[in-house]
Amino acid sequence: MTDVLLSHLSKVFALPDGQPRPALHDIGLRIPAGEFVAVLGPSGCGKSTLLNIVAGLDRSYSGSVELIGQDREEPRVSYMFQEPRLLPWMSVFDNLAFVLDGPARGRRATITSWLQRVGLAGRANDYPFQLSVGMQQRVAVARALMVQPDLLLMDEPFSSLDELTALGMRTELLELWKLLGCTVILVTHNALEAVYLADRLLIMSAGPGRIIADEDLRTRLPRPRRSDDAKIWSVARHAVGLLGRGNGGAADGTNADPGEVGVERSG
């Protein structure tokens, strides 16, 4: 597990004509080890940029980012993208073995165990083209978690799935998160997904992104949660209302669909 500490974090992109485009503005945030945080915001508000900075993929920013490991000096970070991003010339087994260290016998046992956990027992020798999109995303979940990360970053990982498949993946994710106890930051445009999964909900403004609300969901929605609980829909509508007020929209979210706050595929 790892604590995440952001202080006065800002990011400015340089446009081709040389003009600056602010993406993030003065973000301060502490995420304690083991917490599941969802980030909700409109398209272009800097959600994915925020993840890239935390992951260390983007080092051009002002302010500071600290990952404070609880169990290791260097926290282990996994990043799950919108698409599975499996290597098409490799089997499922080889895609998973690619991220593992250690002797072959140990890797085989680990891969077999994780494929069982995500419901893909017996599919180790398949290639990505032989799997449905949902199955490929299950492989991506196994790949992200089997390294036992201290911090798991997820950028709209279920946005390309049909709702029934996505619901199953969310349930599996919660079970695996409980097993590992890692810190999670999930970017999503789906308020229902955010409220069902997260301990805390961070709502961002339109770009340049800043945090306009920080909601602790645990008192209103204790775990375990059921996806069909009416309270989840109610809290999600509240979140959409906060998003609307912070971004110049409707004040109460009455006419908004909590499952479709936006249609972006990157933030």
XYZ file of C-alpha atoms in Angstrom:
267
model
C 0.000 0.000 0.000
C 1.059 3.580 -0.499
C 0.004 7.097 0.472
C -0.374 9.599 -2.370
C 0.400 13.232 -1.585
C -0.062 16.006 -4.146
C 0.866 19.586 -3.307
C 0.176 22.673 -5.465
C 0.159 20.471 -8.567
C -0.286 22.387 -11.828
C 0.268 21.456 -15.466
C 0.461 23.623 -18.589
C 0.693 22.261 -22.129
C 2.402 24.247 -24.883
C 0.224 24.418 -28.009
C 1.780 24.200 -31.499
C 1.486 27.981 -31.887
C 3.450 28.453 -28.673
C 0.470 29.513 -26.581
C 0.092 27.885 -23.132
C -2.924 25.719 -22.316
C -3.393 25.166 -18.559
C -4.544 21.616 -17.832
C -4.401 21.364 -14.020
C -4.379 24.145 -11.447
C -3.071 24.031 -7.874
C -4.269 20.572 -6.879
C -3.642 19.559 -3.294
C -4.643 16.076 -2.227
C -3.783 13.302 0.210
C -4.945 9.733 -0.398
C -4.203 7.393 2.526
C -2.859 3.909 1.876
C -5.524 1.376 0.901
C -8.171 3.947 -0.033
C -10.235 3.635 -3.215
C -10.704 7.063 -4.821
C -12.765 7.852 -7.922
C -12.219 11.022 -9.960
C -15.216 12.429 -11.839
C -15.171 15.413 -14.159
C -16.124 16.781 -17.580
C -14.243 15.997 -20.772
C -10.898 17.733 -21.026
C -10.639 18.624 -17.337
C -7.275 16.897 -16.899
C -8.296 13.591 -15.279
C -6.029 11.437 -17.443
C -3.261 14.036 -17.197
C -3.492 13.742 -13.412
C -3.105 9.952 -13.609
C -0.142 10.230 -15.968
C 1.617 12.578 -13.559
C 0.979 10.324 -10.548
C 2.224 7.345 -12.578
C 5.455 9.160 -13.442
C 4.701 9.137 -17.181
C 4.561 12.948 -17.280
C 7.253 14.795 -15.351
C 6.667 18.260 -16.783
C 4.601 19.960 -14.091
C 4.911 22.337 -11.149
C 4.247 21.366 -7.548
C 5.072 18.011 -6.009
C 3.947 14.386 -6.141
C 4.939 11.978 -3.371
C 4.229 8.245 -3.247
C 4.972 7.111 0.293
C 5.300 3.330 0.474
C 4.037 1.421 3.480
C 5.616 -1.933 2.667
C 8.354 -1.069 0.143
C 10.749 1.822 -0.202
C 9.780 2.160 -3.873
C 6.007 1.719 -4.245
C 4.929 -0.597 -7.040
C 2.513 1.110 -9.442
C 0.160 -0.528 -11.958
C -1.668 1.449 -14.643
C -4.804 0.089 -16.318
C -5.803 1.975 -19.469
C -9.117 2.341 -21.283
C -8.136 -0.426 -23.731
C -6.647 -3.787 -22.659
C -3.438 -3.067 -24.615
C -2.491 -6.744 -24.881
C 0.361 -7.647 -27.217
C -1.452 -9.356 -30.129
C 1.435 -11.655 -31.079
C 1.591 -13.111 -27.565
C -0.705 -15.633 -25.919
C -2.611 -14.723 -22.771
C 0.015 -16.587 -20.759
C 2.902 -14.709 -22.373
C 1.136 -11.343 -21.963
C 0.916 -12.008 -18.244
C 4.375 -13.551 -17.905
C 5.797 -10.404 -19.512
C 5.168 -8.393 -16.331
C 6.406 -11.023 -13.858
C 9.851 -11.711 -12.485
C 11.175 -14.930 -11.041
C 11.519 -18.557 -12.177
C 9.231 -20.003 -14.842
C 7.582 -22.463 -12.438
C 6.576 -19.697 -10.053
C 5.252 -17.525 -12.874
C 3.119 -20.367 -14.224
C 1.515 -20.950 -10.823
C 0.829 -17.237 -10.398
C -0.693 -16.879 -13.861
C -2.872 -19.968 -13.443
C -4.157 -18.657 -10.112
C -4.980 -15.195 -11.468
C -6.713 -16.493 -14.575
C -8.962 -18.507 -12.272
C -9.676 -15.402 -10.196
C -10.833 -13.409 -13.219
C -12.865 -16.270 -14.675
C -10.487 -17.240 -17.503
C -9.240 -20.632 -16.356
C -8.123 -22.692 -19.339
C -7.608 -19.697 -21.657
C -3.871 -19.247 -21.083
C -2.939 -20.421 -24.588
C -5.472 -18.227 -26.385
C -4.409 -15.122 -28.270
C -6.107 -11.741 -27.781
C -8.049 -12.014 -31.070
C -9.678 -15.195 -29.741
C -11.137 -13.345 -26.744
C -14.079 -10.979 -26.484
C -13.392 -7.396 -25.428
C -14.660 -8.231 -21.952
C -12.323 -11.222 -21.701
C -9.390 -9.127 -22.875
C -10.187 -6.619 -20.151
C -10.204 -9.455 -17.604
C -6.681 -10.301 -18.719
C -5.760 -6.631 -18.278
C -7.168 -6.697 -14.734
C -5.115 -9.790 -13.936
C -1.999 -8.200 -15.439
C -2.463 -5.030 -13.364
C -3.095 -6.816 -10.075
C -0.919 -9.909 -10.246
C 2.203 -7.833 -9.590
C 0.576 -6.943 -6.245
C 0.748 -3.172 -6.729
C 0.859 -0.703 -3.895
C -0.958 1.793 -6.131
C -3.396 0.937 -8.923
C -4.267 3.657 -11.449
C -7.293 3.076 -13.702
C -8.299 5.327 -16.605
C -11.918 4.502 -17.535
C -11.077 0.790 -17.759
C -14.654 -0.392 -18.352
C -15.934 2.354 -20.657
C -15.778 0.178 -23.782
C -17.747 -2.704 -22.242
C -21.478 -3.351 -22.330
C -23.129 -2.601 -18.992
C -23.665 -6.235 -17.959
C -20.002 -7.086 -18.559
C -18.873 -3.864 -16.885
C -20.974 -4.651 -13.820
C -19.305 -8.037 -13.493
C -15.869 -6.458 -13.870
C -16.613 -3.883 -11.171
C -17.637 -6.629 -8.762
C -14.482 -8.592 -9.529
C -12.366 -5.484 -9.087
C -13.790 -4.874 -5.604
C -13.103 -8.470 -4.571
C -9.503 -8.294 -5.811
C -8.978 -4.881 -4.209
C -10.117 -6.289 -0.861
C -7.708 -9.171 -1.329
C -4.687 -6.959 -2.071
C -5.523 -3.835 -0.053
C -3.816 -1.527 -2.556
C -4.504 2.171 -3.012
C -6.679 2.832 -6.091
C -7.291 5.962 -8.161
C -10.043 5.443 -10.746
C -10.857 8.018 -13.425
C -14.369 7.699 -14.796
C -17.175 9.708 -16.412
C -19.790 7.357 -14.931
C -21.144 8.641 -11.608
C -22.886 5.351 -10.789
C -19.624 3.473 -11.291
C -17.726 5.970 -9.147
C -20.220 5.814 -6.280
C -20.510 2.017 -6.365
C -16.749 1.454 -6.245
C -15.108 4.251 -4.295
C -14.456 5.243 -0.690
C -14.027 8.862 -1.789
C -15.262 10.812 -4.774
C -13.239 13.722 -6.155
C -15.086 16.048 -8.533
C -13.064 18.219 -10.899
C -13.893 21.458 -12.646
C -13.630 22.055 -16.370
C -10.090 22.752 -17.533
C -7.848 23.840 -16.109
C -8.854 21.070 -13.725
C -9.071 21.658 -10.027
C -10.825 19.716 -7.278
C -14.172 21.343 -6.481
C -15.594 18.648 -4.177
C -14.172 15.841 -2.049
C -16.942 13.504 -0.877
C -16.452 10.647 1.615
C -18.945 7.974 0.550
C -18.378 5.480 3.357
C -20.806 6.969 5.860
C -23.703 7.048 3.384
C -22.811 3.826 1.579
C -21.138 1.324 3.920
C -19.616 -1.782 2.383
C -20.515 -4.269 1.083
C -22.651 -2.478 -1.505
C -25.195 -3.797 -3.952
C -25.169 -2.309 -7.424
C -28.989 -2.152 -7.459
C -29.215 -0.270 -4.143
C -31.386 2.833 -4.622
C -29.008 4.758 -2.358
C -26.272 4.409 -4.980
C -28.487 6.075 -7.588
C -29.390 8.827 -5.104
C -25.766 9.565 -4.169
C -24.755 9.455 -7.845
C -27.407 12.078 -8.667
C -26.037 14.190 -5.830
C -22.564 13.860 -7.374
C -23.889 14.935 -10.778
C -25.476 17.942 -9.086
C -22.126 18.901 -7.542
C -20.490 18.492 -10.940
C -23.119 20.689 -12.562
C -22.848 23.448 -9.976
C -19.071 23.458 -10.251
C -19.118 23.600 -14.037
C -21.934 26.029 -14.730
C -24.624 23.404 -15.294
C -27.885 22.475 -13.602
C -27.794 22.930 -9.869
C -29.409 19.658 -8.801
C -28.623 17.144 -11.535
C -32.337 16.314 -11.841
C -32.230 15.822 -15.600
C -28.817 14.194 -15.758
C -28.133 10.482 -16.114
C -25.642 9.453 -13.392
C -24.421 6.652 -15.623
C -23.461 9.016 -18.423
C -22.034 12.245 -17.070
C -19.949 12.717 -20.199
C -18.963 10.854 -23.323
C -15.253 11.438 -23.250
C -12.765 8.638 -23.700
C -9.884 10.566 -22.225
C -9.619 13.359 -19.694
